[in-house]
Amino acid sequence: LYKETWNVGVVLLLLVMMTAFVGYVLPWGQMSFWGATVITNLLSAVPYVGNSLVQWIWGGFSVDNATLTRFFAFHYLFPFVIAAATIVHLLFLHETGSNNPLGLNSDADKISFHPYFSYKDLLGFAGLLIALTCFALFTPNALGDPDNFTPANPLVTPPHIKPEWY
């Protein structure tokens, strides 16, 4: 159907997930450290280059300060890559149009996007931005795992590792 649009959308999803993961590692607590160790070790399953890839990401032979520096750089860089991929995705959507799951032509009921939807989207974006900013500034540790407040120690594994709430 529209393979380019779909592929760029999947790349966007993966980039957002990678940004979230490297951001999760940045507090450098116990859960962050062991999360980085486990997830990056999954790359060792790639045939032929897996171990070299893991050592390149780690910056050595284990998760250490070099890993934290690399993840900080990735966490800073990925939003710019996401913004560029979003523009490409929107260009593809503008060229091909969005897909209707019913496959029916809905040209008869169209109204112009601007100003009607633009202002509505802008108001919703502003409200969400204000709410998230207040949440982040007034309760920064509300969703944090208590084990992640313990500094990273590669010699001690947390006794009760559990999945995150999300």
PDB file of C-alpha atoms in Angstrom:
ATOM      1  CA  LEU A   1       0.000   0.000   0.000  1.00  0.00           C
ATOM      2  CA  TYR A   2       2.000   3.007   1.260  1.00  0.00           C
ATOM      3  CA  LYS A   3       5.213   1.293   2.319  1.00  0.00           C
ATOM      4  CA  GLU A   4       7.340   4.427   2.714  1.00  0.00           C
ATOM      5  CA  THR A   5       4.836   6.076   5.055  1.00  0.00           C
ATOM      6  CA  TRP A   6       4.490   2.883   7.076  1.00  0.00           C
ATOM      7  CA  ASN A   7       8.250   2.311   7.267  1.00  0.00           C
ATOM      8  CA  VAL A   8       8.957   5.870   8.425  1.00  0.00           C
ATOM      9  CA  GLY A   9       6.217   5.457  11.046  1.00  0.00           C
ATOM     10  CA  VAL A  10       7.844   2.267  12.356  1.00  0.00           C
ATOM     11  CA  VAL A  11      11.239   4.015  12.427  1.00  0.00           C
ATOM     12  CA  LEU A  12       9.613   6.831  14.433  1.00  0.00           C
ATOM     13  CA  LEU A  13       8.211   4.311  16.914  1.00  0.00           C
ATOM     14  CA  LEU A  14      11.614   2.652  17.354  1.00  0.00           C
ATOM     15  CA  LEU A  15      13.361   6.014  17.771  1.00  0.00           C
ATOM     16  CA  VAL A  16      10.903   7.099  20.466  1.00  0.00           C
ATOM     17  CA  MET A  17      11.373   3.781  22.280  1.00  0.00           C
ATOM     18  CA  MET A  18      15.170   4.097  22.086  1.00  0.00           C
ATOM     19  CA  THR A  19      14.994   7.669  23.396  1.00  0.00           C
ATOM     20  CA  ALA A  20      12.881   6.513  26.336  1.00  0.00           C
ATOM     21  CA  PHE A  21      15.269   3.638  27.078  1.00  0.00           C
ATOM     22  CA  VAL A  22      18.457   5.700  27.053  1.00  0.00           C
ATOM     23  CA  GLY A  23      16.662   8.325  29.164  1.00  0.00           C
ATOM     24  CA  TYR A  24      15.721   5.601  31.671  1.00  0.00           C
ATOM     25  CA  VAL A  25      19.401   4.762  32.104  1.00  0.00           C
ATOM     26  CA  LEU A  26      20.500   8.356  32.806  1.00  0.00           C
ATOM     27  CA  PRO A  27      19.642   8.507  36.563  1.00  0.00           C
ATOM     28  CA  TRP A  28      22.267   5.748  36.992  1.00  0.00           C
ATOM     29  CA  GLY A  29      20.461   3.969  39.801  1.00  0.00           C
ATOM     30  CA  GLN A  30      20.295   0.247  40.452  1.00  0.00           C
ATOM     31  CA  MET A  31      17.302  -0.378  38.183  1.00  0.00           C
ATOM     32  CA  SER A  32      18.773   1.834  35.449  1.00  0.00           C
ATOM     33  CA  PHE A  33      22.114   0.044  35.569  1.00  0.00           C
ATOM     34  CA  TRP A  34      20.646  -3.443  35.447  1.00  0.00           C
ATOM     35  CA  GLY A  35      18.108  -2.426  32.813  1.00  0.00           C
ATOM     36  CA  ALA A  36      20.948  -1.159  30.623  1.00  0.00           C
ATOM     37  CA  THR A  37      22.911  -4.354  31.220  1.00  0.00           C
ATOM     38  CA  VAL A  38      20.030  -6.666  30.315  1.00  0.00           C
ATOM     39  CA  ILE A  39      18.695  -4.740  27.300  1.00  0.00           C
ATOM     40  CA  THR A  40      22.097  -4.086  25.725  1.00  0.00           C
ATOM     41  CA  ASN A  41      23.056  -7.734  26.226  1.00  0.00           C
ATOM     42  CA  LEU A  42      20.096  -8.669  24.012  1.00  0.00           C
ATOM     43  CA  LEU A  43      22.106  -7.286  21.084  1.00  0.00           C
ATOM     44  CA  SER A  44      24.694 -10.030  21.606  1.00  0.00           C
ATOM     45  CA  ALA A  45      22.219 -12.413  19.929  1.00  0.00           C
ATOM     46  CA  VAL A  46      22.869 -10.732  16.553  1.00  0.00           C
ATOM     47  CA  PRO A  47      24.921 -13.236  14.526  1.00  0.00           C
ATOM     48  CA  TYR A  48      28.613 -12.507  13.889  1.00  0.00           C
ATOM     49  CA  VAL A  49      28.646  -8.887  15.119  1.00  0.00           C
ATOM     50  CA  GLY A  50      26.571  -9.121  18.313  1.00  0.00           C
ATOM     51  CA  ASN A  51      29.381  -9.095  20.874  1.00  0.00           C
ATOM     52  CA  SER A  52      31.271  -6.354  19.056  1.00  0.00           C
ATOM     53  CA  LEU A  53      28.079  -4.291  18.855  1.00  0.00           C
ATOM     54  CA  VAL A  54      27.467  -4.666  22.597  1.00  0.00           C
ATOM     55  CA  GLN A  55      31.057  -3.660  23.417  1.00  0.00           C
ATOM     56  CA  TRP A  56      30.783  -0.655  21.097  1.00  0.00           C
ATOM     57  CA  ILE A  57      27.586   0.516  22.814  1.00  0.00           C
ATOM     58  CA  TRP A  58      29.098  -0.074  26.257  1.00  0.00           C
ATOM     59  CA  GLY A  59      32.355   1.653  25.349  1.00  0.00           C
ATOM     60  CA  GLY A  60      34.247  -1.201  26.987  1.00  0.00           C
ATOM     61  CA  PHE A  61      33.616  -4.653  28.399  1.00  0.00           C
ATOM     62  CA  SER A  62      30.819  -3.753  30.821  1.00  0.00           C
ATOM     63  CA  VAL A  63      28.226  -1.066  31.476  1.00  0.00           C
ATOM     64  CA  ASP A  64      30.251   1.813  32.912  1.00  0.00           C
ATOM     65  CA  ASN A  65      30.721   5.592  32.750  1.00  0.00           C
ATOM     66  CA  ALA A  66      31.458   5.415  29.010  1.00  0.00           C
ATOM     67  CA  THR A  67      28.038   3.809  28.519  1.00  0.00           C
ATOM     68  CA  LEU A  68      26.381   6.592  30.481  1.00  0.00           C
ATOM     69  CA  THR A  69      28.148   9.228  28.373  1.00  0.00           C
ATOM     70  CA  ARG A  70      27.095   7.526  25.140  1.00  0.00           C
ATOM     71  CA  PHE A  71      23.503   7.178  26.318  1.00  0.00           C
ATOM     72  CA  PHE A  72      23.419  10.857  27.274  1.00  0.00           C
ATOM     73  CA  ALA A  73      24.660  11.763  23.792  1.00  0.00           C
ATOM     74  CA  PHE A  74      22.032   9.483  22.195  1.00  0.00           C
ATOM     75  CA  HIS A  75      19.317  10.947  24.441  1.00  0.00           C
ATOM     76  CA  TYR A  76      20.290  14.433  23.276  1.00  0.00           C
ATOM     77  CA  LEU A  77      20.596  13.481  19.594  1.00  0.00           C
ATOM     78  CA  PHE A  78      17.489  11.316  19.111  1.00  0.00           C
ATOM     79  CA  PRO A  79      14.871  14.118  19.465  1.00  0.00           C
ATOM     80  CA  PHE A  80      16.434  15.928  16.498  1.00  0.00           C
ATOM     81  CA  VAL A  81      16.381  12.709  14.469  1.00  0.00           C
ATOM     82  CA  ILE A  82      12.760  12.167  15.563  1.00  0.00           C
ATOM     83  CA  ALA A  83      11.840  15.700  14.448  1.00  0.00           C
ATOM     84  CA  ALA A  84      13.416  15.104  11.026  1.00  0.00           C
ATOM     85  CA  ALA A  85      11.707  11.713  10.672  1.00  0.00           C
ATOM     86  CA  THR A  86       8.394  13.299  11.689  1.00  0.00           C
ATOM     87  CA  ILE A  87       8.754  15.878   8.920  1.00  0.00           C
ATOM     88  CA  VAL A  88       9.521  13.111   6.414  1.00  0.00           C
ATOM     89  CA  HIS A  89       6.533  11.122   7.705  1.00  0.00           C
ATOM     90  CA  LEU A  90       4.238  14.150   7.342  1.00  0.00           C
ATOM     91  CA  LEU A  91       5.526  14.762   3.820  1.00  0.00           C
ATOM     92  CA  PHE A  92       4.700  11.168   2.893  1.00  0.00           C
ATOM     93  CA  LEU A  93       1.274  11.515   4.510  1.00  0.00           C
ATOM     94  CA  HIS A  94       0.673  14.751   2.620  1.00  0.00           C
ATOM     95  CA  GLU A  95       1.635  13.046  -0.630  1.00  0.00           C
ATOM     96  CA  THR A  96      -0.369   9.844  -0.183  1.00  0.00           C
ATOM     97  CA  GLY A  97      -3.042  10.861   2.326  1.00  0.00           C
ATOM     98  CA  SER A  98      -4.031   9.020   5.463  1.00  0.00           C
ATOM     99  CA  ASN A  99      -5.619   5.631   5.137  1.00  0.00           C
ATOM    100  CA  ASN A 100      -9.275   5.097   5.928  1.00  0.00           C
ATOM    101  CA  PRO A 101      -9.815   1.673   7.568  1.00  0.00           C
ATOM    102  CA  LEU A 102     -13.190   1.316   5.810  1.00  0.00           C
ATOM    103  CA  GLY A 103     -11.725   2.189   2.430  1.00  0.00           C
ATOM    104  CA  LEU A 104     -14.627   4.527   1.705  1.00  0.00           C
ATOM    105  CA  ASN A 105     -14.278   7.882   0.006  1.00  0.00           C
ATOM    106  CA  SER A 106     -15.046  10.657   2.478  1.00  0.00           C
ATOM    107  CA  ASP A 107     -14.334  13.676   0.281  1.00  0.00           C
ATOM    108  CA  ALA A 108     -17.904  14.952   0.567  1.00  0.00           C
ATOM    109  CA  ASP A 109     -17.694  15.747   4.286  1.00  0.00           C
ATOM    110  CA  LYS A 110     -14.390  17.622   4.303  1.00  0.00           C
ATOM    111  CA  ILE A 111     -13.808  20.975   5.971  1.00  0.00           C
ATOM    112  CA  SER A 112     -10.573  22.895   5.783  1.00  0.00           C
ATOM    113  CA  PHE A 113      -7.910  21.958   8.301  1.00  0.00           C
ATOM    114  CA  HIS A 114      -6.884  25.511   9.036  1.00  0.00           C
ATOM    115  CA  PRO A 115      -8.140  27.386  11.047  1.00  0.00           C
ATOM    116  CA  TYR A 116     -10.708  24.967  12.521  1.00  0.00           C
ATOM    117  CA  PHE A 117      -8.516  22.035  13.483  1.00  0.00           C
ATOM    118  CA  SER A 118      -5.302  24.034  13.857  1.00  0.00           C
ATOM    119  CA  TYR A 119      -6.664  26.104  16.744  1.00  0.00           C
ATOM    120  CA  LYS A 120      -8.255  23.085  18.366  1.00  0.00           C
ATOM    121  CA  ASP A 121      -4.972  21.153  18.189  1.00  0.00           C
ATOM    122  CA  LEU A 122      -3.005  24.160  19.443  1.00  0.00           C
ATOM    123  CA  LEU A 123      -5.306  24.542  22.456  1.00  0.00           C
ATOM    124  CA  GLY A 124      -5.065  20.830  23.278  1.00  0.00           C
ATOM    125  CA  PHE A 125      -1.281  20.899  22.917  1.00  0.00           C
ATOM    126  CA  ALA A 126      -0.988  23.955  25.188  1.00  0.00           C
ATOM    127  CA  GLY A 127      -3.211  22.359  27.842  1.00  0.00           C
ATOM    128  CA  LEU A 128      -1.268  19.108  27.778  1.00  0.00           C
ATOM    129  CA  LEU A 129       2.056  20.949  27.885  1.00  0.00           C
ATOM    130  CA  ILE A 130       0.967  22.977  30.931  1.00  0.00           C
ATOM    131  CA  ALA A 131      -0.322  19.870  32.731  1.00  0.00           C
ATOM    132  CA  LEU A 132       2.840  17.838  32.052  1.00  0.00           C
ATOM    133  CA  THR A 133       5.098  20.759  33.000  1.00  0.00           C
ATOM    134  CA  CYS A 134       3.290  21.195  36.326  1.00  0.00           C
ATOM    135  CA  PHE A 135       3.472  17.454  36.989  1.00  0.00           C
ATOM    136  CA  ALA A 136       7.193  17.312  36.193  1.00  0.00           C
ATOM    137  CA  LEU A 137       8.067  20.405  38.238  1.00  0.00           C
ATOM    138  CA  PHE A 138       5.943  19.764  41.340  1.00  0.00           C
ATOM    139  CA  THR A 139       6.177  15.949  41.631  1.00  0.00           C
ATOM    140  CA  PRO A 140       9.370  14.896  39.807  1.00  0.00           C
ATOM    141  CA  ASN A 141       9.754  11.588  41.668  1.00  0.00           C
ATOM    142  CA  ALA A 142       6.108  10.502  41.644  1.00  0.00           C
ATOM    143  CA  LEU A 143       6.567   7.679  39.135  1.00  0.00           C
ATOM    144  CA  GLY A 144      10.118   6.669  40.046  1.00  0.00           C
ATOM    145  CA  ASP A 145      11.044   3.200  41.239  1.00  0.00           C
ATOM    146  CA  PRO A 146      12.421   3.323  44.816  1.00  0.00           C
ATOM    147  CA  ASP A 147      15.283   0.996  43.818  1.00  0.00           C
ATOM    148  CA  ASN A 148      16.402   3.533  41.245  1.00  0.00           C
ATOM    149  CA  PHE A 149      17.265   6.008  44.014  1.00  0.00           C
ATOM    150  CA  THR A 150      20.055   3.654  45.126  1.00  0.00           C
ATOM    151  CA  PRO A 151      23.287   4.470  43.242  1.00  0.00           C
ATOM    152  CA  ALA A 152      24.319   1.905  40.625  1.00  0.00           C
ATOM    153  CA  ASN A 153      26.424  -0.940  41.981  1.00  0.00           C
ATOM    154  CA  PRO A 154      27.457  -3.716  39.572  1.00  0.00           C
ATOM    155  CA  LEU A 155      28.202  -6.067  42.482  1.00  0.00           C
ATOM    156  CA  VAL A 156      24.668  -6.009  43.930  1.00  0.00           C
ATOM    157  CA  THR A 157      21.615  -7.149  41.992  1.00  0.00           C
ATOM    158  CA  PRO A 158      18.300  -5.725  43.256  1.00  0.00           C
ATOM    159  CA  PRO A 159      16.488  -8.470  45.218  1.00  0.00           C
ATOM    160  CA  HIS A 160      13.027  -7.872  43.737  1.00  0.00           C
ATOM    161  CA  ILE A 161      13.214  -6.854  40.099  1.00  0.00           C
ATOM    162  CA  LYS A 162       9.747  -6.186  38.754  1.00  0.00           C
ATOM    163  CA  PRO A 163       8.438  -4.668  35.527  1.00  0.00           C
ATOM    164  CA  GLU A 164       7.747  -0.947  35.441  1.00  0.00           C
ATOM    165  CA  TRP A 165       4.194   0.265  36.006  1.00  0.00           C
ATOM    166  CA  TYR A 166       3.678   1.039  32.333  1.00  0.00           C
TER     167      TYR A 166
END
